[in-house]
Amino acid sequence: MIIATNWKAYVESVEKAKKISTLAKRLASRSSHEIIIAPPATFLGLLAEKNHSKVSFMAQDISSMTGGAHTGEITASMARNSGASYVLVGHSERRTMGENNELVTKKLQHILAQGLTPVLCVGESERDEDGSYLTFLREEITDVFEPLTRKERLQVVIAYEPIWAIGKKASESITVADLTEMVLYIRKILTEFLSGRATNNVRVLYGGSVEPNNIRTLAEGSGIDGFLIGHASVELESFSALVKELEV
Ligand code: 13P
């Protein structure tokens, strides 16, 4: 499985960043899972430099522009040169700041052009009885997948992160039954872009209030390939516990 962690802006000191990164390297050396960490951009190079561990690094976002006169922008190329091999794109916390599917697609193409793996975040803000959240999700995936080549489509990792489940407690997270249904639905959408068997090669992660006490339940039988974890991944004790829960 993939255990991807998104530090968001929770980690603001170099000292704490180094502590979590050291722990991630130690956990990864003993784990059968792939551990990916996404520190804030200012710490990425520092932590990922000379990384010989099994941990992979991920940028939390990149610019929709390539290099040039763009003050403050962090390009996909910078992320790669700082040691990232994955990049989050379209996180709901970016989308609420105005990112739409068009911008997300542009960023995703820059990520792929640098040979990096995009982790495309999708997910509805709420669930309604008439199922329009399903149409919303379909559009988020379709708009981005349409312009891509078959090879590119296979490189995208999808992180299903329903907004209503983000930043809460495990008890308010998705149920395993609903997650199973959503993973099937996402793979069904993908059949419009890839042959049936190939859709199984697209990795689908879940994110939204994953904590040590629900990670195993969500992993078992839901058909997901891993997790994208926020708040529970930035405290040493809960981060260790998350990885250990999946080791059984
Ligand atoms: P939480 O795990 O804090 O709910 O965050 C999930 C998330 O947004 C990861 O990208």
Coordinates of N, CA and C and ligand atoms in Angstrom, one line a residue:
M1 N 0.8 -1.2 0.0 CA 0.0 0.0 0.0 C 0.9 1.3 0.0
I2 N 0.2 2.3 -0.4 CA 0.9 3.6 -0.3 C 0.4 4.3 1.0
I3 N 1.4 4.8 1.7 CA 1.0 5.7 2.9 C 1.6 7.1 2.6
A4 N 0.7 7.9 2.0 CA 1.2 9.3 1.7 C 0.8 10.2 2.7
T5 N 1.6 11.1 3.1 CA 1.3 12.1 4.2 C 1.4 13.5 3.7
N6 N 0.4 14.3 4.0 CA 0.4 15.7 3.6 C 0.5 16.6 4.8
W7 N 1.7 17.2 4.9 CA 1.9 18.0 6.2 C 1.2 19.3 6.2
K8 N 0.6 19.7 5.0 CA -0.1 21.0 4.9 C 0.8 22.1 5.5
A9 N 0.2 23.0 6.2 CA 1.0 24.0 6.9 C 1.1 23.8 8.4
Y10 N 1.0 22.5 8.7 CA 1.0 22.1 10.2 C 2.4 22.2 10.7
V11 N 3.4 21.9 9.9 CA 4.8 21.8 10.3 C 5.5 23.1 9.9
E12 N 5.9 23.9 10.9 CA 6.4 25.2 10.5 C 7.9 25.4 11.0
S13 N 8.4 24.4 11.7 CA 9.8 24.6 12.1 C 10.7 23.5 11.5
V14 N 11.9 23.8 11.2 CA 12.9 22.9 10.6 C 13.1 21.7 11.5
E15 N 13.1 22.0 12.8 CA 13.4 21.0 13.8 C 12.3 19.9 13.8
K16 N 11.0 20.3 13.7 CA 9.9 19.3 13.7 C 9.9 18.6 12.4
A17 N 10.2 19.3 11.3 CA 10.2 18.7 10.0 C 11.3 17.6 9.9
K18 N 12.4 17.9 10.5 CA 13.5 16.9 10.5 C 13.1 15.7 11.4
K19 N 12.4 15.9 12.5 CA 12.0 14.8 13.3 C 11.1 13.9 12.6
I20 N 10.1 14.4 11.9 CA 9.1 13.6 11.3 C 9.8 12.8 10.1
S21 N 10.6 13.6 9.4 CA 11.3 13.0 8.3 C 12.2 11.8 8.7
T22 N 12.9 12.0 9.8 CA 13.8 10.9 10.3 C 12.9 9.7 10.7
L23 N 11.8 10.0 11.3 CA 10.9 8.9 11.7 C 10.4 8.1 10.5
A24 N 10.0 8.9 9.4 CA 9.5 8.3 8.2 C 10.5 7.4 7.6
K25 N 11.8 7.8 7.6 CA 12.8 7.0 7.1 C 13.0 5.7 7.9
R26 N 12.9 5.8 9.2 CA 13.0 4.6 10.0 C 11.9 3.7 9.8
L27 N 10.7 4.2 9.7 CA 9.5 3.4 9.5 C 9.5 2.7 8.2
A28 N 10.0 3.5 7.2 CA 10.0 2.9 5.8 C 11.0 1.8 5.7
S29 N 12.1 1.9 6.4 CA 13.1 0.8 6.3 C 12.6 -0.5 6.8
R30 N 11.6 -0.5 7.6 CA 11.0 -1.8 8.1 C 9.7 -2.1 7.6
S31 N 9.2 -1.3 6.7 CA 7.8 -1.4 6.3 C 7.7 -2.0 4.8
S32 N 6.6 -2.8 4.6 CA 6.4 -3.3 3.3 C 5.6 -2.3 2.4
H33 N 5.3 -1.2 3.0 CA 4.5 -0.2 2.3 C 5.4 0.9 1.8
E34 N 4.8 1.7 0.8 CA 5.6 2.8 0.3 C 5.2 4.0 1.1
I35 N 6.1 4.7 1.7 CA 5.8 5.9 2.5 C 6.3 7.1 1.7
I36 N 5.3 8.0 1.6 CA 5.6 9.3 0.8 C 5.3 10.4 1.8
I37 N 6.2 11.4 1.9 CA 5.9 12.5 2.7 C 5.9 13.8 1.9
A38 N 5.0 14.7 2.3 CA 4.9 16.0 1.6 C 5.1 17.2 2.5
P39 N 6.4 17.5 2.7 CA 6.7 18.7 3.6 C 6.3 20.0 2.9
P40 N 6.2 21.1 3.6 CA 6.1 22.4 2.9 C 7.3 22.6 2.0
A41 N 7.1 23.3 0.9 CA 8.1 23.5 -0.1 C 9.4 24.0 0.4
T42 N 9.3 24.9 1.5 CA 10.6 25.5 2.0 C 11.5 24.4 2.6
F43 N 10.9 23.3 3.0 CA 11.7 22.3 3.7 C 12.0 21.1 2.8
L44 N 11.4 21.1 1.6 CA 11.5 19.9 0.7 C 13.0 19.6 0.4
G45 N 13.7 20.6 -0.2 CA 15.1 20.3 -0.6 C 15.9 19.9 0.6
L46 N 15.8 20.5 1.7 CA 16.6 20.2 2.9 C 16.4 18.8 3.3
L47 N 15.1 18.3 3.3 CA 14.9 16.9 3.8 C 15.1 15.9 2.7
A48 N 14.9 16.2 1.4 CA 15.0 15.2 0.4 C 16.4 15.1 -0.2
E49 N 17.3 16.1 0.1 CA 18.6 16.1 -0.4 C 19.4 14.8 0.1
K50 N 20.1 14.2 -0.8 CA 20.9 13.0 -0.5 C 20.0 11.9 0.3
N51 N 18.8 11.8 -0.2 CA 17.9 10.8 0.4 C 18.2 9.4 -0.1
H52 N 18.7 8.6 0.7 CA 19.0 7.2 0.2 C 18.0 6.2 0.9
S53 N 17.0 6.8 1.6 CA 16.1 5.9 2.3 C 15.0 5.4 1.3
K54 N 14.1 4.6 1.9 CA 12.9 4.2 1.0 C 11.8 5.2 1.0
V55 N 11.9 6.3 1.7 CA 10.9 7.3 1.7 C 10.9 8.1 0.4
S56 N 9.7 8.3 -0.2 CA 9.7 9.2 -1.3 C 9.1 10.5 -0.9
F57 N 9.5 11.6 -1.7 CA 9.1 12.9 -1.3 C 8.1 13.4 -2.3
M58 N 7.2 14.3 -1.8 CA 6.1 14.8 -2.6 C 6.0 16.3 -2.4
A59 N 5.8 17.1 -3.4 CA 5.5 18.5 -3.3 C 4.0 18.7 -3.0
Q60 N 3.6 19.6 -2.2 CA 2.2 19.8 -1.9 C 1.4 20.5 -3.0
D61 N 2.1 21.1 -3.9 CA 1.5 21.9 -5.0 C 2.6 22.4 -5.9
I62 N 2.3 22.7 -7.1 CA 3.3 23.4 -8.0 C 2.6 24.5 -8.8
S63 N 3.4 25.4 -9.4 CA 2.8 26.5 -10.2 C 2.2 26.0 -11.5
S64 N 1.3 26.7 -12.0 CA 0.8 26.4 -13.4 C 1.7 27.0 -14.4
M65 N 2.8 27.6 -14.0 CA 3.8 28.2 -14.9 C 5.1 27.4 -14.9
T66 N 5.8 27.6 -16.0 CA 7.2 27.0 -16.0 C 8.1 28.2 -15.7
G67 N 9.4 27.9 -15.7 CA 10.4 28.9 -15.2 C 10.3 30.3 -15.9
G68 N 10.7 31.3 -15.3 CA 10.6 32.7 -15.9 C 10.4 33.7 -14.8
A69 N 9.9 34.9 -15.3 CA 9.7 36.0 -14.4 C 8.4 35.9 -13.6
H70 N 8.4 35.0 -12.7 CA 7.1 34.7 -11.9 C 7.5 34.7 -10.4
T71 N 7.6 35.8 -9.8 CA 8.0 35.9 -8.4 C 7.2 35.0 -7.5
G72 N 7.9 34.3 -6.7 CA 7.2 33.4 -5.7 C 6.7 32.1 -6.2
E73 N 6.7 31.8 -7.4 CA 6.2 30.6 -8.0 C 7.2 29.4 -7.7
I74 N 6.7 28.2 -7.5 CA 7.5 27.0 -7.4 C 7.1 26.1 -8.5
T75 N 8.0 25.9 -9.5 CA 7.7 25.2 -10.7 C 7.9 23.6 -10.5
A76 N 7.3 22.9 -11.4 CA 7.4 21.4 -11.3 C 8.9 21.0 -11.4
S77 N 9.7 21.8 -12.2 CA 11.1 21.5 -12.3 C 11.8 21.7 -11.0
M78 N 11.5 22.8 -10.3 CA 12.1 23.1 -9.0 C 11.8 21.9 -8.0
A79 N 10.5 21.5 -8.1 CA 10.1 20.4 -7.2 C 11.0 19.1 -7.5
R80 N 11.1 18.8 -8.7 CA 12.0 17.7 -9.1 C 13.4 17.8 -8.7
N81 N 13.9 19.1 -8.9 CA 15.3 19.3 -8.5 C 15.5 19.4 -7.0
S82 N 14.4 19.5 -6.3 CA 14.6 19.5 -4.8 C 14.4 18.1 -4.2
G83 N 14.1 17.1 -5.1 CA 14.1 15.7 -4.6 C 12.7 15.1 -4.6
A84 N 11.7 15.8 -5.1 CA 10.3 15.3 -5.1 C 10.2 14.2 -6.2
S85 N 9.4 13.2 -6.0 CA 9.1 12.3 -7.1 C 7.6 12.3 -7.3
Y86 N 6.8 12.8 -6.4 CA 5.4 12.9 -6.5 C 5.0 14.4 -6.3
V87 N 3.8 14.8 -6.8 CA 3.3 16.1 -6.6 C 1.8 16.0 -6.4
L88 N 1.3 16.7 -5.3 CA -0.1 16.7 -5.1 C -0.7 17.8 -6.0
V89 N -1.8 17.5 -6.6 CA -2.4 18.5 -7.4 C -3.9 18.5 -7.3
G90 N -4.5 19.7 -7.2 CA -5.9 19.9 -7.0 C -6.4 19.6 -5.6
H91 N -5.6 19.7 -4.6 CA -6.1 19.5 -3.3 C -7.3 20.4 -3.0
S92 N -8.3 20.0 -2.2 CA -9.5 20.8 -2.0 C -9.1 22.1 -1.3
E93 N -8.0 22.1 -0.5 CA -7.6 23.4 0.1 C -7.1 24.4 -0.9
R94 N -6.6 23.9 -2.0 CA -6.2 24.8 -3.1 C -7.4 25.2 -4.0
R95 N -8.3 24.2 -4.2 CA -9.4 24.5 -5.0 C -10.3 25.5 -4.3
T96 N -10.4 25.6 -3.0 CA -11.2 26.6 -2.4 C -10.6 28.0 -2.5
M97 N -9.3 28.0 -2.9 CA -8.7 29.3 -3.2 C -8.8 29.7 -4.7
G98 N -9.6 28.9 -5.4 CA -9.9 29.3 -6.8 C -9.4 28.4 -7.9
E99 N -8.8 27.3 -7.5 CA -8.3 26.4 -8.6 C -9.4 25.7 -9.2
N100 N -9.5 25.7 -10.6 CA -10.5 24.9 -11.2 C -9.9 23.8 -12.0
N101 N -10.7 23.0 -12.6 CA -10.2 21.8 -13.3 C -9.2 22.1 -14.4
E102 N -9.5 23.3 -15.0 CA -8.6 23.7 -16.1 C -7.1 24.0 -15.6
L103 N -7.1 24.7 -14.5 CA -5.8 25.0 -13.9 C -5.1 23.7 -13.4
V104 N -5.9 22.8 -12.8 CA -5.4 21.6 -12.3 C -4.8 20.7 -13.4
T105 N -5.5 20.7 -14.6 CA -5.0 20.0 -15.7 C -3.7 20.6 -16.2
K106 N -3.6 21.9 -16.2 CA -2.3 22.5 -16.7 C -1.2 22.1 -15.7
K107 N -1.4 22.2 -14.4 CA -0.4 21.8 -13.5 C 0.0 20.3 -13.6
L108 N -1.0 19.5 -13.8 CA -0.8 18.1 -14.0 C 0.1 17.8 -15.2
Q109 N -0.1 18.5 -16.2 CA 0.7 18.3 -17.4 C 2.2 18.7 -17.2
H110 N 2.4 19.8 -16.4 CA 3.8 20.2 -16.0 C 4.4 19.1 -15.2
I111 N 3.6 18.5 -14.3 CA 4.2 17.5 -13.4 C 4.6 16.3 -14.2
L112 N 3.8 15.9 -15.2 CA 4.1 14.7 -16.0 C 5.3 15.0 -16.9
A113 N 5.3 16.3 -17.4 CA 6.4 16.7 -18.3 C 7.8 16.6 -17.6
Q114 N 7.8 16.7 -16.3 CA 9.0 16.6 -15.5 C 9.3 15.2 -15.0
G115 N 8.5 14.2 -15.5 CA 8.7 12.8 -15.1 C 8.3 12.6 -13.7
L116 N 7.5 13.4 -13.1 CA 7.0 13.2 -11.7 C 5.6 12.6 -11.7
T117 N 5.3 12.0 -10.6 CA 4.0 11.3 -10.5 C 2.9 12.3 -9.9
P118 N 1.9 12.6 -10.6 CA 0.9 13.5 -10.0 C -0.1 12.7 -9.1
V119 N -0.4 13.2 -7.9 CA -1.5 12.7 -7.1 C -2.6 13.6 -7.2
L120 N -3.6 13.2 -8.0 CA -4.7 14.1 -8.3 C -5.8 14.0 -7.2
C121 N -6.1 15.1 -6.5 CA -7.1 15.0 -5.4 C -8.5 15.4 -6.0
V122 N -9.4 14.6 -5.7 CA -10.8 14.8 -6.1 C -11.7 14.5 -4.9
G123 N -12.9 15.0 -5.0 CA -13.9 14.7 -3.9 C -14.9 15.8 -3.7
E124 N -16.1 15.3 -3.4 CA -17.3 16.3 -3.3 C -17.3 17.0 -1.9
S125 N -17.9 18.2 -1.9 CA -18.0 18.9 -0.6 C -19.1 18.4 0.3
E126 N -20.1 17.9 -0.3 CA -21.2 17.3 0.5 C -21.9 16.2 -0.3
R127 N -22.7 15.4 0.4 CA -23.5 14.3 -0.3 C -24.9 14.8 -0.3
D128 N -25.5 14.6 -1.5 CA -27.0 15.0 -1.6 C -27.7 13.7 -2.0
E129 N -29.0 13.7 -1.7 CA -29.8 12.5 -2.0 C -30.0 12.2 -3.4
D130 N -30.0 13.2 -4.3 CA -30.2 13.0 -5.7 C -28.9 12.6 -6.4
G131 N -27.8 12.4 -5.7 CA -26.6 11.9 -6.3 C -25.8 12.9 -7.2
S132 N -26.0 14.2 -7.0 CA -25.3 15.1 -7.9 C -23.8 15.1 -7.5
Y133 N -23.5 14.6 -6.3 CA -22.0 14.5 -5.9 C -21.3 13.6 -6.8
L134 N -22.0 12.6 -7.3 CA -21.4 11.6 -8.2 C -21.1 12.2 -9.6
T135 N -22.0 13.1 -10.0 CA -21.7 13.8 -11.3 C -20.5 14.8 -11.1
F136 N -20.5 15.4 -10.0 CA -19.4 16.3 -9.7 C -18.0 15.6 -9.7
L137 N -18.0 14.4 -9.1 CA -16.8 13.7 -9.0 C -16.3 13.2 -10.4
R138 N -17.4 12.8 -11.2 CA -17.1 12.3 -12.5 C -16.4 13.4 -13.4
E139 N -17.0 14.6 -13.2 CA -16.4 15.8 -13.9 C -15.0 16.1 -13.5
E140 N -14.7 16.0 -12.2 CA -13.4 16.3 -11.8 C -12.4 15.4 -12.4
I141 N -12.7 14.1 -12.5 CA -11.8 13.2 -13.1 C -11.8 13.3 -14.7
T142 N -13.0 13.4 -15.3 CA -13.1 13.4 -16.7 C -12.3 14.7 -17.3
D143 N -12.5 15.8 -16.7 CA -11.9 17.0 -17.2 C -10.4 16.9 -17.3
V144 N -9.8 16.2 -16.3 CA -8.4 16.1 -16.2 C -7.9 15.0 -17.1
F145 N -8.6 13.9 -17.1 CA -8.1 12.7 -17.9 C -8.3 12.9 -19.4
E146 N -9.3 13.6 -19.8 CA -9.6 13.7 -21.3 C -8.4 14.1 -22.1
P147 N -7.7 15.2 -21.8 CA -6.6 15.6 -22.6 C -5.3 14.7 -22.5
L148 N -5.3 13.8 -21.6 CA -4.0 13.0 -21.4 C -3.9 11.8 -22.4
T149 N -2.7 11.4 -22.7 CA -2.5 10.2 -23.5 C -2.7 9.0 -22.6
R150 N -2.8 7.8 -23.2 CA -3.0 6.6 -22.4 C -1.9 6.4 -21.4
K151 N -0.7 6.6 -21.8 CA 0.5 6.4 -21.0 C 0.4 7.4 -19.8
E152 N 0.0 8.6 -20.0 CA -0.1 9.6 -19.0 C -1.1 9.2 -18.0
R153 N -2.3 8.8 -18.5 CA -3.4 8.4 -17.6 C -3.0 7.4 -16.6
L154 N -2.2 6.4 -17.1 CA -1.7 5.4 -16.2 C -0.8 5.8 -15.1
Q155 N -0.2 7.0 -15.3 CA 0.7 7.5 -14.3 C 0.1 8.3 -13.2
V156 N -1.2 8.7 -13.4 CA -1.8 9.5 -12.4 C -2.3 8.6 -11.2
V157 N -2.0 9.1 -10.0 CA -2.6 8.5 -8.8 C -3.8 9.3 -8.4
I158 N -4.9 8.7 -8.1 CA -6.1 9.5 -7.7 C -6.2 9.4 -6.2
A159 N -6.4 10.5 -5.6 CA -6.7 10.5 -4.1 C -8.1 11.0 -4.0
Y160 N -8.9 10.1 -3.5 CA -10.3 10.5 -3.3 C -10.4 11.1 -1.9
E161 N -10.7 12.4 -1.8 CA -10.8 13.0 -0.5 C -12.0 13.8 -0.4
P162 N -13.1 13.2 0.1 CA -14.4 14.0 0.2 C -14.1 15.1 1.2
I163 N -14.5 16.3 0.8 CA -14.2 17.5 1.6 C -14.8 17.4 3.0
W164 N -16.1 16.9 3.0 CA -16.8 16.8 4.3 C -16.1 15.9 5.3
A165 N -15.1 15.1 4.9 CA -14.5 14.1 5.8 C -13.1 14.6 6.2
I166 N -12.6 15.8 5.6 CA -11.3 16.2 5.9 C -11.2 17.0 7.2
G167 N -10.1 16.7 8.0 CA -9.8 17.4 9.2 C -10.7 17.2 10.4
K168 N -11.4 16.0 10.3 CA -12.3 15.7 11.4 C -11.7 14.5 12.3
K169 N -12.5 13.8 13.0 CA -12.1 12.7 13.8 C -12.4 11.4 13.0
A170 N -11.7 10.3 13.3 CA -12.0 9.0 12.7 C -13.4 8.7 12.7
S171 N -14.1 9.0 13.7 CA -15.5 8.6 13.8 C -16.4 9.4 12.8
E172 N -15.9 10.5 12.3 CA -16.7 11.3 11.3 C -16.2 11.0 9.9
S173 N -15.2 10.1 9.7 CA -14.7 9.7 8.4 C -15.7 8.9 7.6
I174 N -15.3 8.5 6.4 CA -16.2 7.7 5.6 C -16.4 6.3 6.1
T175 N -17.4 5.6 5.8 CA -17.6 4.2 6.3 C -16.9 3.4 5.2
V176 N -16.5 2.2 5.6 CA -15.8 1.3 4.7 C -16.8 0.9 3.5
A177 N -18.1 0.8 3.8 CA -19.1 0.5 2.8 C -19.1 1.6 1.7
D178 N -19.2 2.8 2.2 CA -19.2 4.0 1.2 C -17.9 4.1 0.5
L179 N -16.8 3.8 1.1 CA -15.5 3.9 0.5 C -15.4 2.9 -0.7
T180 N -15.9 1.7 -0.3 CA -15.8 0.6 -1.3 C -16.6 1.0 -2.6
E181 N -17.8 1.5 -2.3 CA -18.6 2.0 -3.4 C -18.0 3.1 -4.3
M182 N -17.3 4.0 -3.6 CA -16.7 5.1 -4.3 C -15.5 4.7 -5.1
V183 N -14.7 3.7 -4.6 CA -13.6 3.2 -5.3 C -14.1 2.5 -6.6
L184 N -15.1 1.7 -6.5 CA -15.7 1.1 -7.7 C -16.2 2.1 -8.7
Y185 N -16.8 3.1 -8.2 CA -17.3 4.2 -9.0 C -16.2 4.9 -9.8
I186 N -15.1 5.2 -9.0 CA -14.0 5.9 -9.7 C -13.4 5.0 -10.8
R187 N -13.3 3.7 -10.5 CA -12.7 2.7 -11.5 C -13.7 2.6 -12.7
K188 N -15.0 2.8 -12.4 CA -15.9 2.7 -13.5 C -15.7 4.0 -14.4
I189 N -15.5 5.1 -13.8 CA -15.3 6.4 -14.6 C -14.0 6.2 -15.5
L190 N -13.1 5.5 -14.9 CA -11.8 5.3 -15.6 C -11.9 4.4 -16.8
T191 N -13.0 3.6 -16.8 CA -13.1 2.7 -18.0 C -13.5 3.5 -19.3
E192 N -13.9 4.8 -19.1 CA -14.1 5.6 -20.2 C -12.8 6.0 -20.9
F193 N -11.7 5.9 -20.1 CA -10.4 6.3 -20.6 C -9.4 5.2 -20.8
L194 N -9.6 4.1 -20.2 CA -8.7 3.0 -20.2 C -9.4 1.7 -20.4
S195 N -8.8 0.7 -20.8 CA -9.5 -0.6 -20.9 C -9.7 -1.1 -19.5
G196 N -10.7 -1.9 -19.4 CA -11.2 -2.4 -18.1 C -10.0 -2.9 -17.2
R197 N -9.1 -3.7 -17.8 CA -8.1 -4.3 -17.0 C -7.0 -3.2 -16.6
A198 N -6.8 -2.3 -17.5 CA -5.8 -1.2 -17.2 C -6.3 -0.3 -16.1
T199 N -7.6 -0.2 -15.9 CA -8.0 0.7 -14.8 C -7.6 0.2 -13.4
N200 N -7.3 -1.1 -13.3 CA -6.8 -1.6 -12.1 C -5.4 -1.2 -11.8
N201 N -4.7 -0.7 -12.8 CA -3.3 -0.2 -12.6 C -3.3 1.2 -12.1
V202 N -4.4 1.9 -12.2 CA -4.4 3.3 -11.7 C -4.6 3.2 -10.2
R203 N -3.7 3.8 -9.4 CA -3.7 3.7 -8.0 C -4.7 4.7 -7.4
V204 N -5.6 4.2 -6.5 CA -6.6 5.1 -5.9 C -6.3 5.1 -4.4
L205 N -6.2 6.3 -3.9 CA -5.9 6.5 -2.4 C -7.2 7.1 -1.8
Y206 N -7.3 7.0 -0.5 CA -8.3 7.7 0.2 C -7.7 8.6 1.2
G207 N -8.3 9.8 1.4 CA -7.9 10.8 2.4 C -9.1 11.4 3.0
G208 N -9.0 11.7 4.3 CA -10.1 12.4 5.0 C -10.3 11.7 6.4
S209 N -9.6 12.3 7.4 CA -9.7 11.8 8.8 C -9.3 10.4 8.9
V210 N -8.2 10.0 8.3 CA -7.6 8.7 8.6 C -6.8 8.8 9.8
E211 N -7.0 8.0 10.8 CA -6.3 8.0 12.0 C -5.9 6.6 12.4
P212 N -5.1 6.4 13.4 CA -4.7 5.0 13.7 C -5.9 4.1 14.0
N213 N -6.9 4.6 14.6 CA -8.0 3.7 14.9 C -9.0 3.4 13.8
N214 N -8.8 4.0 12.6 CA -9.7 3.6 11.5 C -9.0 3.1 10.2
I215 N -7.6 3.3 10.2 CA -6.9 3.0 9.0 C -7.0 1.5 8.6
R216 N -7.0 0.6 9.5 CA -7.0 -0.8 9.1 C -8.4 -1.2 8.6
T217 N -9.4 -0.7 9.2 CA -10.8 -1.0 8.8 C -11.0 -0.5 7.4
L218 N -10.5 0.7 7.1 CA -10.7 1.3 5.8 C -9.9 0.6 4.7
A219 N -8.7 0.0 5.1 CA -7.9 -0.7 4.2 C -8.4 -2.0 3.8
E220 N -9.1 -2.6 4.7 CA -9.5 -4.0 4.5 C -10.8 -4.1 3.6
G221 N -10.7 -4.6 2.5 CA -11.8 -4.9 1.6 C -12.4 -3.7 0.9
S222 N -11.8 -2.5 1.0 CA -12.4 -1.4 0.3 C -11.9 -1.2 -1.1
G223 N -10.8 -1.9 -1.4 CA -10.2 -1.9 -2.8 C -9.3 -0.7 -3.0
I224 N -8.9 0.0 -2.0 CA -8.0 1.2 -2.2 C -6.6 0.7 -2.2
D225 N -5.7 1.5 -2.8 CA -4.3 1.2 -2.9 C -3.5 1.9 -1.8
G226 N -4.1 2.7 -1.0 CA -3.4 3.4 0.1 C -4.1 4.6 0.6
F227 N -3.4 5.5 1.3 CA -4.0 6.6 2.0 C -3.2 7.9 1.7
L228 N -4.0 9.0 1.9 CA -3.3 10.3 1.9 C -3.8 10.9 3.2
I229 N -2.8 11.1 4.1 CA -3.2 11.4 5.5 C -2.7 12.8 5.9
G230 N -3.5 13.6 6.5 CA -3.1 14.9 7.0 C -2.8 15.0 8.4
H231 N -3.7 15.5 9.3 CA -3.3 15.8 10.7 C -2.7 14.7 11.5
A232 N -3.1 13.4 11.2 CA -2.6 12.3 12.0 C -1.1 12.0 11.6
S233 N -0.7 12.6 10.6 CA 0.7 12.2 10.1 C 1.7 13.2 10.6
V234 N 1.3 14.2 11.3 CA 2.3 15.2 11.7 C 2.7 15.2 13.2
E235 N 2.1 14.2 13.9 CA 2.5 13.9 15.2 C 3.3 12.6 15.2
L236 N 4.4 12.6 15.9 CA 5.3 11.4 15.8 C 4.6 10.1 16.2
E237 N 3.9 10.2 17.3 CA 3.2 9.0 17.9 C 2.1 8.5 16.9
S238 N 1.3 9.4 16.4 CA 0.2 8.8 15.6 C 0.7 8.4 14.2
F239 N 1.7 9.1 13.7 CA 2.3 8.7 12.5 C 2.9 7.2 12.6
S240 N 3.6 7.0 13.6 CA 4.1 5.6 13.8 C 3.0 4.6 13.9
A241 N 2.0 5.0 14.7 CA 0.8 4.1 14.9 C 0.1 3.8 13.6
L242 N 0.0 4.8 12.7 CA -0.7 4.6 11.4 C 0.1 3.5 10.6
V243 N 1.4 3.6 10.6 CA 2.2 2.7 9.8 C 2.1 1.3 10.4
K244 N 2.2 1.3 11.7 CA 2.2 -0.1 12.4 C 0.8 -0.8 12.2
E245 N -0.3 0.0 12.2 CA -1.6 -0.6 12.1 C -1.7 -1.4 10.7
L246 N -1.0 -0.9 9.7 CA -1.1 -1.6 8.4 C -0.1 -2.7 8.3
E247 N 0.8 -2.9 9.3 CA 1.9 -3.9 9.1 C 1.4 -5.3 9.5
V248 N 0.2 -5.4 10.1 CA -0.2 -6.7 10.6 C -0.6 -7.6 9.4
Ligands
13P1 P1 -6.9 14.9 7.3 O1 -6.2 13.6 7.4 O2 -6.4 15.9 8.3 O3 -8.4 14.8 7.3 O4 -6.5 15.5 5.9 C1 -6.7 14.8 4.8 C2 -6.1 15.5 3.7 O5 -6.6 16.6 3.3 C3 -4.8 15.0 3.1 O6 -4.5 15.7 1.9

